[in-house]
PDB file of C-alpha atoms and ligand atoms in Angstrom:
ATOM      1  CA  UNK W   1      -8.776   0.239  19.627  1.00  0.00           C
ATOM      2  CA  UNK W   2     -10.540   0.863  16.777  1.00  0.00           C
ATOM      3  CA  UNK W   3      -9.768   0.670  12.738  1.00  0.00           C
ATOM      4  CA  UNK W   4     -12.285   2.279  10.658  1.00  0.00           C
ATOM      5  CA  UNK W   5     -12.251   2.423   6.990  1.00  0.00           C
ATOM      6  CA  UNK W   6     -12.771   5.796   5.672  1.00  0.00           C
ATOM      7  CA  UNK W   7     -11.944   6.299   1.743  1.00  0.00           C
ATOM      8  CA  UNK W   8     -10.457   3.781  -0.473  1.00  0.00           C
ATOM      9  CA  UNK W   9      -9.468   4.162  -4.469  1.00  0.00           C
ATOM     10  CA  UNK W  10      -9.343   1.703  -7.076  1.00  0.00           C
ATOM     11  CA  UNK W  11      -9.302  -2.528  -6.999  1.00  0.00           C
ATOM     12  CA  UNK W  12      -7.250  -5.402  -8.591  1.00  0.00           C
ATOM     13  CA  UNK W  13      -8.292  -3.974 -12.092  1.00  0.00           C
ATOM     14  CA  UNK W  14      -6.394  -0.832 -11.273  1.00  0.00           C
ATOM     15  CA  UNK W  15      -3.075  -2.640 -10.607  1.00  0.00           C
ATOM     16  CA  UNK W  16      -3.765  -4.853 -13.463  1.00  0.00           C
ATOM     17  CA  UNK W  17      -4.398  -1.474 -15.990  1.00  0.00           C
ATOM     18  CA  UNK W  18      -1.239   0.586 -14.486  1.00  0.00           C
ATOM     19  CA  UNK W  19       0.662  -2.240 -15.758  1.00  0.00           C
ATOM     20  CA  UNK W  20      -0.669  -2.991 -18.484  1.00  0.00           C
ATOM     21  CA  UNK W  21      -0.474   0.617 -19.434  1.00  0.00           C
ATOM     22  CA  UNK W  22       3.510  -0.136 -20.852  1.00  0.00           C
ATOM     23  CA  UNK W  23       1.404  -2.535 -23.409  1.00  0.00           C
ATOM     24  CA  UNK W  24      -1.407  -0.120 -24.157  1.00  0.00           C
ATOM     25  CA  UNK W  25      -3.726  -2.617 -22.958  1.00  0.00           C
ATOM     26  CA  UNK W  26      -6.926  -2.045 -20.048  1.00  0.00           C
ATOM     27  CA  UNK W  27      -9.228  -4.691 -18.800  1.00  0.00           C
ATOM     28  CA  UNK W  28     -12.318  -4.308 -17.025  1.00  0.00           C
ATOM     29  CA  UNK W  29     -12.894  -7.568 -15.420  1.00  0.00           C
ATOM     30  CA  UNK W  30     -10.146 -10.002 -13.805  1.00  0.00           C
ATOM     31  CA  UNK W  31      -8.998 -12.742 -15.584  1.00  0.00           C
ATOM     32  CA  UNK W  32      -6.969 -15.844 -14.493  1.00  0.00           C
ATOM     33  CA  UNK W  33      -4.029 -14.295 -16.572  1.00  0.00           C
ATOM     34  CA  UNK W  34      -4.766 -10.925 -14.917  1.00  0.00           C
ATOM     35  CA  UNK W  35      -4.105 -13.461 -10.740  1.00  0.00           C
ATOM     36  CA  UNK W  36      -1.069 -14.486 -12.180  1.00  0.00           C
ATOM     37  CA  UNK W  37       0.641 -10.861 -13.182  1.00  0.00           C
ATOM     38  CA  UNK W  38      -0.568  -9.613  -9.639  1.00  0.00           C
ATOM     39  CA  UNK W  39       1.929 -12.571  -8.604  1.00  0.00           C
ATOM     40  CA  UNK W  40       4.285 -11.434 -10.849  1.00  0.00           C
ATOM     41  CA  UNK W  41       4.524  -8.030 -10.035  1.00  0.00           C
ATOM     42  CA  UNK W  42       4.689  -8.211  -5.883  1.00  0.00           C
ATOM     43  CA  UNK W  43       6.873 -11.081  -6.487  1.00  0.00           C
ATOM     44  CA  UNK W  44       9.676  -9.052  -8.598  1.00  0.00           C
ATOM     45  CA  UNK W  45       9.148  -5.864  -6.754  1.00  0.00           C
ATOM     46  CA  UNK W  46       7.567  -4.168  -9.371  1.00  0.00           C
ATOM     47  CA  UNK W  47       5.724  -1.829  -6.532  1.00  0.00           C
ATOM     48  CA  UNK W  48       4.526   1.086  -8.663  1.00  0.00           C
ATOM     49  CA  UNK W  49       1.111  -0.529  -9.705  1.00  0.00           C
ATOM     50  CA  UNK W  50       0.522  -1.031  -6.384  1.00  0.00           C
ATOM     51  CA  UNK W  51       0.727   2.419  -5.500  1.00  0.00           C
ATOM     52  CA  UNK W  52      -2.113   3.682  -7.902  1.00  0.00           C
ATOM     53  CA  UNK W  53      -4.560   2.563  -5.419  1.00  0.00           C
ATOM     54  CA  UNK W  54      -5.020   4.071  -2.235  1.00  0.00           C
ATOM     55  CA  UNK W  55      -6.560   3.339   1.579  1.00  0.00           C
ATOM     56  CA  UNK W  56      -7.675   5.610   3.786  1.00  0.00           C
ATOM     57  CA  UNK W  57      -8.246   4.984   7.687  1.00  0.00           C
ATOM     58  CA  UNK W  58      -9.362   6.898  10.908  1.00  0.00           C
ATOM     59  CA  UNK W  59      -7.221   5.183  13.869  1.00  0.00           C
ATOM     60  CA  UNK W  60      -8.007   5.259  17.661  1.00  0.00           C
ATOM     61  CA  UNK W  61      -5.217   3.744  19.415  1.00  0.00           C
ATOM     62  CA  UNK W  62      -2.774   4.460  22.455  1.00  0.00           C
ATOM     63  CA  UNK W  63       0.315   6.466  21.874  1.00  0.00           C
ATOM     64  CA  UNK W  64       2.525   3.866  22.044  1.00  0.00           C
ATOM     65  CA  UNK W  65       1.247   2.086  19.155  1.00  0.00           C
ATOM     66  CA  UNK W  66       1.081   5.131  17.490  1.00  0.00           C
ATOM     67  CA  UNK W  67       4.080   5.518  18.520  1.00  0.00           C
ATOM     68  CA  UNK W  68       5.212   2.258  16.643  1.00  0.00           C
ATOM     69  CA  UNK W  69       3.058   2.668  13.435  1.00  0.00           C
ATOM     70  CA  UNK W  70       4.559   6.398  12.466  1.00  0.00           C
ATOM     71  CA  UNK W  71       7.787   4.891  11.931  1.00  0.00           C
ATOM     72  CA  UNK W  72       6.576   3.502   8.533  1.00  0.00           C
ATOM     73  CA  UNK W  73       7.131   6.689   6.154  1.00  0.00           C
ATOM     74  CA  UNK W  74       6.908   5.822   2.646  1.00  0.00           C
ATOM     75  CA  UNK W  75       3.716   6.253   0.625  1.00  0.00           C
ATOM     76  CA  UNK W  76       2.003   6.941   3.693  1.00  0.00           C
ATOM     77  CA  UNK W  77       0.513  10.201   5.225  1.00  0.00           C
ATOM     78  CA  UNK W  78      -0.518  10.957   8.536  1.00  0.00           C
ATOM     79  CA  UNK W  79      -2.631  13.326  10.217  1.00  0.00           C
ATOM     80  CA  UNK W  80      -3.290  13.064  14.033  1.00  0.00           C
ATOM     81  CA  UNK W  81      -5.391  14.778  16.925  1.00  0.00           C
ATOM     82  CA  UNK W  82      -3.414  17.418  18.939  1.00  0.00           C
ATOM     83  CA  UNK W  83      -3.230  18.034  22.247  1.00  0.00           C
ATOM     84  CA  UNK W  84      -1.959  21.253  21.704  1.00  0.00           C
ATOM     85  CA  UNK W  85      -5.034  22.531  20.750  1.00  0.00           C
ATOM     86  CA  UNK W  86      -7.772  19.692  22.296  1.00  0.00           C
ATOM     87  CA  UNK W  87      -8.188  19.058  25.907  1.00  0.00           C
ATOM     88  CA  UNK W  88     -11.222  17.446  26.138  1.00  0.00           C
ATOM     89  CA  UNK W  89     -11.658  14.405  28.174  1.00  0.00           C
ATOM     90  CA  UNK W  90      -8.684  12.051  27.722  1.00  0.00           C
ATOM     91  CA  UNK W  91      -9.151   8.259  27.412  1.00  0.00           C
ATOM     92  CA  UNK W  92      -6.479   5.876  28.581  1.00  0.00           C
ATOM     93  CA  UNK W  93      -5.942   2.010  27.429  1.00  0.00           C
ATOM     94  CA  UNK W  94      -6.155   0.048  30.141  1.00  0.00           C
ATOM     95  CA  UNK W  95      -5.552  -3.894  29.891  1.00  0.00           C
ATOM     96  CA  UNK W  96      -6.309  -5.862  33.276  1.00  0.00           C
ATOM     97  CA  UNK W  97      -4.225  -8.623  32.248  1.00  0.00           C
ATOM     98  CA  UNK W  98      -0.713  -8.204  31.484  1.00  0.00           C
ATOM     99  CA  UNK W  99       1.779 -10.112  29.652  1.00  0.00           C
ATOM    100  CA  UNK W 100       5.357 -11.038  31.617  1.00  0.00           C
ATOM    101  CA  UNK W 101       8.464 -10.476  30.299  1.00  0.00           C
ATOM    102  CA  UNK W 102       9.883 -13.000  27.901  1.00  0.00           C
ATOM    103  CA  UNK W 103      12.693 -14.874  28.462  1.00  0.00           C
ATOM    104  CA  UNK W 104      14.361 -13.822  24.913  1.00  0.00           C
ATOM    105  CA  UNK W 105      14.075 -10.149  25.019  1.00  0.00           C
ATOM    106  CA  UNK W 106      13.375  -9.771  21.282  1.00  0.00           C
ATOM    107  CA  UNK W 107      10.245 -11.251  21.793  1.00  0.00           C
ATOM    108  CA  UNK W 108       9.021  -8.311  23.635  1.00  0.00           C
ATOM    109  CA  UNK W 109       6.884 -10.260  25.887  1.00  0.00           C
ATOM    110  CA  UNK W 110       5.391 -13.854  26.756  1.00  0.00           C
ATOM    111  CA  UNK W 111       1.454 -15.044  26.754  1.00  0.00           C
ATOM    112  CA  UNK W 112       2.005 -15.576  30.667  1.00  0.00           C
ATOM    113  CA  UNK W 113      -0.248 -13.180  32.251  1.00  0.00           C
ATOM    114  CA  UNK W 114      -0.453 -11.690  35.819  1.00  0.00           C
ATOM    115  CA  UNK W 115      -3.833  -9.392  37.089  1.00  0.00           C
ATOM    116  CA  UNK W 116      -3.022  -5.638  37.567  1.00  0.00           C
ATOM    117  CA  UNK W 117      -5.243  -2.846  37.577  1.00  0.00           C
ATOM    118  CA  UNK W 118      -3.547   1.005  36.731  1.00  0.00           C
ATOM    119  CA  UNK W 119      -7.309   2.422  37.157  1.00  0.00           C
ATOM    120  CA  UNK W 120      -6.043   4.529  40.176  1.00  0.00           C
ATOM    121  CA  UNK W 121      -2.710   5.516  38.535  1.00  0.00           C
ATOM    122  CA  UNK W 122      -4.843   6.499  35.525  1.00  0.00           C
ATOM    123  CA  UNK W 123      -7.187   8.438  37.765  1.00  0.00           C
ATOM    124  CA  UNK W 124      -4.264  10.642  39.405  1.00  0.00           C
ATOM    125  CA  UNK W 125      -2.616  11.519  35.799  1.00  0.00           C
ATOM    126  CA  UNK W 126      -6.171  12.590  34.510  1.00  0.00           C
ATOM    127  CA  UNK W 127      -6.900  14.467  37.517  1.00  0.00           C
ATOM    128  CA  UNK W 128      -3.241  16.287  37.678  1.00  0.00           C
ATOM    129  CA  UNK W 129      -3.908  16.869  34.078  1.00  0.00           C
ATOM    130  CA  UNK W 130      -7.517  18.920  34.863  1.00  0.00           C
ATOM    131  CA  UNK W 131      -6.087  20.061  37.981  1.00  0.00           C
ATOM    132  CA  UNK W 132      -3.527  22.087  35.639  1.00  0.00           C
ATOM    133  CA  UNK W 133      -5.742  23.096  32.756  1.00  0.00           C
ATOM    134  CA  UNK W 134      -8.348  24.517  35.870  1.00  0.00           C
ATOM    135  CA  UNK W 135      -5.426  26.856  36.738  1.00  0.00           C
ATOM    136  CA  UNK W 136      -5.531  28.008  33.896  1.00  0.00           C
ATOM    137  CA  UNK W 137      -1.504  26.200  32.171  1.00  0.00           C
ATOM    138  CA  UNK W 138      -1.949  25.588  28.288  1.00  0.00           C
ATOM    139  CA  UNK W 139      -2.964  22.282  26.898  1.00  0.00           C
ATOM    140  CA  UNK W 140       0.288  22.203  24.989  1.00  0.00           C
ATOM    141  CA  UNK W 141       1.992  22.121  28.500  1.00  0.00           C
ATOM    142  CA  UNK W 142      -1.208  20.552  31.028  1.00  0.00           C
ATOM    143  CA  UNK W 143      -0.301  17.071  28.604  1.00  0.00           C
ATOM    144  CA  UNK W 144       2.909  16.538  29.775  1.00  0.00           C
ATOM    145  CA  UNK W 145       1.736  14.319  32.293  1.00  0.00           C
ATOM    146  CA  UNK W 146      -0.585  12.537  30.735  1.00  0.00           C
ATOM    147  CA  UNK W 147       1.208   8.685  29.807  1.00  0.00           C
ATOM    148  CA  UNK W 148       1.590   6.596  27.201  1.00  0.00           C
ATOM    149  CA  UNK W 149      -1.238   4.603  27.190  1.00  0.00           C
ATOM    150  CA  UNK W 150      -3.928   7.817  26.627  1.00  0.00           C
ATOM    151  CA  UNK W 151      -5.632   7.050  23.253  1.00  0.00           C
ATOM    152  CA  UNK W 152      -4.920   9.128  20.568  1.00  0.00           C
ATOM    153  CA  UNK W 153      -6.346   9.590  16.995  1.00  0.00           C
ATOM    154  CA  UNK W 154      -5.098   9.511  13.250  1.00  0.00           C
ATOM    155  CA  UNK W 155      -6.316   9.491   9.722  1.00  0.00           C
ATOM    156  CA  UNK W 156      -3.602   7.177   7.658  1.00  0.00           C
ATOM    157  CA  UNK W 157      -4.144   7.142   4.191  1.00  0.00           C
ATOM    158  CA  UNK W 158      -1.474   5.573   1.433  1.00  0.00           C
ATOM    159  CA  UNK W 159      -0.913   3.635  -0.941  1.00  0.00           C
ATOM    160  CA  UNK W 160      -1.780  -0.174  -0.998  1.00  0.00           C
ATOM    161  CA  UNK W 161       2.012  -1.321  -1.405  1.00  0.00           C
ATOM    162  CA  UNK W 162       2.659   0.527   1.696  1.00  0.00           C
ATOM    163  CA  UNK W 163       0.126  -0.689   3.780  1.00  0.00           C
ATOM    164  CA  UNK W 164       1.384  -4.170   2.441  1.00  0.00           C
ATOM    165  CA  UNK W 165       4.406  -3.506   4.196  1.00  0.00           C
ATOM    166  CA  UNK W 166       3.214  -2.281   7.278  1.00  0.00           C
ATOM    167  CA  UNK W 167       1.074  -5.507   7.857  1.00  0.00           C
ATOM    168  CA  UNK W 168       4.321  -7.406   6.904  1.00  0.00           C
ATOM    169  CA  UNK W 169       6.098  -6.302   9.640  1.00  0.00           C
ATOM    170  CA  UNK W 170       3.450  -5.875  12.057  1.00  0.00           C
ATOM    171  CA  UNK W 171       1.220  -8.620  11.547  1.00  0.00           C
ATOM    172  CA  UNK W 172       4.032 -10.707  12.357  1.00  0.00           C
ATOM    173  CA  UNK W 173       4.778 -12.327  15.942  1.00  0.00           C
ATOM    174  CA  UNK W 174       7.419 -10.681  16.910  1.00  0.00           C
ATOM    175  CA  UNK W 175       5.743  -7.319  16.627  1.00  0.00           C
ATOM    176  CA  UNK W 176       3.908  -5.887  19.893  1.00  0.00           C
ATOM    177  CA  UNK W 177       0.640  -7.495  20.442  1.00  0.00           C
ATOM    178  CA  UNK W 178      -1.635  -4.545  20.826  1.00  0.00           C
ATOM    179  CA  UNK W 179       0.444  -3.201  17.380  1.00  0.00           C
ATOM    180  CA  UNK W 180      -0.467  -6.321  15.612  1.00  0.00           C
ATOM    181  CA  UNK W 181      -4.244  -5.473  16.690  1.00  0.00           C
ATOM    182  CA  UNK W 182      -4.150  -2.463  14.395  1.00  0.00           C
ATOM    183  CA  UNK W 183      -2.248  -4.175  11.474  1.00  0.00           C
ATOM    184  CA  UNK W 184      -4.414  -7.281  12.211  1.00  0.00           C
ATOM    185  CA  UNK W 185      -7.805  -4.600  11.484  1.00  0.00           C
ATOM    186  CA  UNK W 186      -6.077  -3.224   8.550  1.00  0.00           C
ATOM    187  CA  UNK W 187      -5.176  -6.467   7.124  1.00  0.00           C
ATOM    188  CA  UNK W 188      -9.013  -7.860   7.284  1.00  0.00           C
ATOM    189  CA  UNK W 189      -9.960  -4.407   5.516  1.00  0.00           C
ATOM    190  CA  UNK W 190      -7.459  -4.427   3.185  1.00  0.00           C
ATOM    191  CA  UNK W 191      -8.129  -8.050   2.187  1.00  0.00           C
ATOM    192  CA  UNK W 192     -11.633  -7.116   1.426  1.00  0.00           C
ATOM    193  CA  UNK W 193     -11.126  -4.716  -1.093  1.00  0.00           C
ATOM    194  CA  UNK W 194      -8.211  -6.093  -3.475  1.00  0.00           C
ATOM    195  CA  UNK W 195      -8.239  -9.602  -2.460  1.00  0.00           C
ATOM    196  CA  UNK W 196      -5.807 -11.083  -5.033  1.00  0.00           C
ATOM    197  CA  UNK W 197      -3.147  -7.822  -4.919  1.00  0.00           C
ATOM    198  CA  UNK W 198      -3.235  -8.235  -1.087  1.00  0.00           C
ATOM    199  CA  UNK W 199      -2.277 -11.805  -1.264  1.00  0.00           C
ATOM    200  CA  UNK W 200       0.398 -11.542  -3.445  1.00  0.00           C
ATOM    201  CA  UNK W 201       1.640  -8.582  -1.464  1.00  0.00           C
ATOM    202  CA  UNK W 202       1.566 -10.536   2.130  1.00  0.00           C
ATOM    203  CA  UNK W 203       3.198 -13.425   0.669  1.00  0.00           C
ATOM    204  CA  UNK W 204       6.094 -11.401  -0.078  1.00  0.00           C
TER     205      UNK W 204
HETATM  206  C1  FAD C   1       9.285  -5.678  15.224  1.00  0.00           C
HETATM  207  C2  FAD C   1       9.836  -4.296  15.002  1.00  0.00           C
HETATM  208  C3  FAD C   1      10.675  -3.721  15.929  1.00  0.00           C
HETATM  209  C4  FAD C   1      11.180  -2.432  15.727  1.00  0.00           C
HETATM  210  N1  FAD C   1      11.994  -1.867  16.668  1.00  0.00           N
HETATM  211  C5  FAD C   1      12.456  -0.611  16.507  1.00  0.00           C
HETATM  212  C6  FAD C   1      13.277   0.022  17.483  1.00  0.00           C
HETATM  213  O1  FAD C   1      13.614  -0.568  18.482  1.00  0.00           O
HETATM  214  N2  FAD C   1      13.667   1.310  17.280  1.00  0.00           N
HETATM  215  C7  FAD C   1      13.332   1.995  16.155  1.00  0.00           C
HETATM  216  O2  FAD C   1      13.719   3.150  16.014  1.00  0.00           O
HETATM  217  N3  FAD C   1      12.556   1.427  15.209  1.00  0.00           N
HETATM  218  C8  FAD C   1      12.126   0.156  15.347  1.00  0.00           C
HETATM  219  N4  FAD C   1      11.328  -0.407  14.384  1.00  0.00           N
HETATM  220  C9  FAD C   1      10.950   0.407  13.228  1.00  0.00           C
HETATM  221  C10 FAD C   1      11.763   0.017  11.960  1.00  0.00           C
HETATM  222  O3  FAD C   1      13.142   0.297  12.124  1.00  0.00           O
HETATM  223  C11 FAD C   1      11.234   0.802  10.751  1.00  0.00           C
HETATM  224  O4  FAD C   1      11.435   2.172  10.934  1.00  0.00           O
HETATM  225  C12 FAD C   1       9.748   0.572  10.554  1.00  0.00           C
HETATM  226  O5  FAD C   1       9.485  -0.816  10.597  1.00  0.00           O
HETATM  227  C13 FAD C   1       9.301   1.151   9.235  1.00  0.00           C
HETATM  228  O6  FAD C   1       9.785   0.357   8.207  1.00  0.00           O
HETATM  229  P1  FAD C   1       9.370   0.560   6.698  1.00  0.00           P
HETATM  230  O7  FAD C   1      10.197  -0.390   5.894  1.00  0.00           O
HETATM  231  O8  FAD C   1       7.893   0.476   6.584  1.00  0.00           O
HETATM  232  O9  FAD C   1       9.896   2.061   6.531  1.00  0.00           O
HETATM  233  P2  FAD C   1       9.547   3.280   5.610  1.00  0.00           P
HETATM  234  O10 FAD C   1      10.240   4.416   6.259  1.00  0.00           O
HETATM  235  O11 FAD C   1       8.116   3.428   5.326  1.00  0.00           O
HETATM  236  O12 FAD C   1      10.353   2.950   4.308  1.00  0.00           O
HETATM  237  C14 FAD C   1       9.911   2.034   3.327  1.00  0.00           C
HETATM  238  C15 FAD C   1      11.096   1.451   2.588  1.00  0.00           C
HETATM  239  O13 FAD C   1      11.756   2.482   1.884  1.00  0.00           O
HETATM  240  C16 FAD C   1      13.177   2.293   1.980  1.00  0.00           C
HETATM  241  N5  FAD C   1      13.771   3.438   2.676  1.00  0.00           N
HETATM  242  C17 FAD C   1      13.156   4.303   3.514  1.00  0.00           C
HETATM  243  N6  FAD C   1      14.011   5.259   3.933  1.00  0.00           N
HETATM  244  C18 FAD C   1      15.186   4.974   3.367  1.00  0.00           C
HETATM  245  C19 FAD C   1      16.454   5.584   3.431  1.00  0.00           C
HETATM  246  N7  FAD C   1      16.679   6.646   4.160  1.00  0.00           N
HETATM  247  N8  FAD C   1      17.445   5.040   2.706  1.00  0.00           N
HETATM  248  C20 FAD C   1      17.238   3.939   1.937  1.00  0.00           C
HETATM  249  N9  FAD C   1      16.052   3.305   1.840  1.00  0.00           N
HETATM  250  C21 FAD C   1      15.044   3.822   2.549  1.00  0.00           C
HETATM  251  C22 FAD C   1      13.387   0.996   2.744  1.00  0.00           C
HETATM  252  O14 FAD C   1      13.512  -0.084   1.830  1.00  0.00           O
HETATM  253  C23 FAD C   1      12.131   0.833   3.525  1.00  0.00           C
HETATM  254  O15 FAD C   1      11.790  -0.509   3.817  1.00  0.00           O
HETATM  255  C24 FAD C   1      10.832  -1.702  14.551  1.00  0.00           C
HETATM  256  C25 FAD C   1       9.988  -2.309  13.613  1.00  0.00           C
HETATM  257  C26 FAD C   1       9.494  -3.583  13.809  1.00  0.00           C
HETATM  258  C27 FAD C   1       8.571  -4.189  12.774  1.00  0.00           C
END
């Protein structure tokens, strides 16, 4: 799985200036008093400064994850590779070590692990898949049997409150693991580039 940062705009002085903006004030550097209203603001849901600076990532992950991360909507846009069109070689995800079912079924899963390998169930899909693009059936219609865990690719860009609140909900336990790998990326990237607005906003 892979999270790479493409494009980002702005940095805590850009929060800080759209709300100062009401006062007709602007800062260039950070002050103390500058920390505290980043508090302020993600604390009292006043989003919209939040949303003048922007992240942009390219996302390899399998479809189920992807699966799980389109769901979050607002401020976000999404762009993704289509089969419809590409039918070059397809990559699956393919743990060796997989997690039993947990015993409360919210949890999705427990960290008890058995050995399995799907290399030869894998194998079959990709080689029904070529089988029916070789006789000549459209991409669009050759995919159908290709599963779940094929990798797939997106570009995700939005706005920093709403990447906020997808590593909320999917940094969090009780989100699936191999989700929380993507949010987890995001988060460390993220963190990097408006360290004080990203802590307020994940303490929320
Ligand atoms: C652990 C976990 C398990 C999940 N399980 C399932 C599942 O089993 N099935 C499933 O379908 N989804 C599931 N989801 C997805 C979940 O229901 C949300 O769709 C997803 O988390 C996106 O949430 P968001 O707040 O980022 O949504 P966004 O769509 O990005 O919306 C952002 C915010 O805008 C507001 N908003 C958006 N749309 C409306 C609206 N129409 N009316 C009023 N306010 C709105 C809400 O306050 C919302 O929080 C799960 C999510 C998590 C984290």
């Amino acid at each position: 799985m892979e999270v790479e940062l493409i494009d980002s705009m702005g940095n805590d002085a850009s929060v800080v200036n759209a709300a100062r903006v009401s006062f007709g004030k602007r800062i260039k550097e950070m002050s103390e008093g500058d920390t505290k209203l980043i508090k302020y603001l993600a604390q009292h849901n006043h989003w919209s400064p939040f949303a003048h600076a922007s992240l942009q990532f390219r996302i390899k992950a399998p479809v189920f994850v992807a699966r799980q991360l389109v769901k979050h909507q607002v401020g976000l846009v999404w762009n993704e590779v289509s089969r419809r069109y590409v039918d070059s070689e397809v990559e699956f995800y393919e743990p060796t070590e997989w997690r039993l079912a947990a015993e409360n079924k919210k949890q999705g899963s427990s960290d008890e692990t058995i050995k399995f390998s799907v290399a030869p169930t894998h194998a079959w899909c990709k080689q029904t898949y070529e089988n029916l693009l070789n006789a000549g059936v459209a991409p669009e219609m050759a995919r159908m049997v290709l599963p779940q865990s094929m990798m797939t690719e997106w570009y995700w860009s939005g706005t920093l409150y709403a990447f906020a609140r997808v590593c909320n909900l999917r940094c969090k336990p009780d989100a699936q693991k191999e989700t929380q790998m993507v949010a987890d990326q995001i988060d460390v990237l993220a963190k990097e580039l408006f360290p004080n607005s990203w802590e307020a906003l994940r303490d929320v």
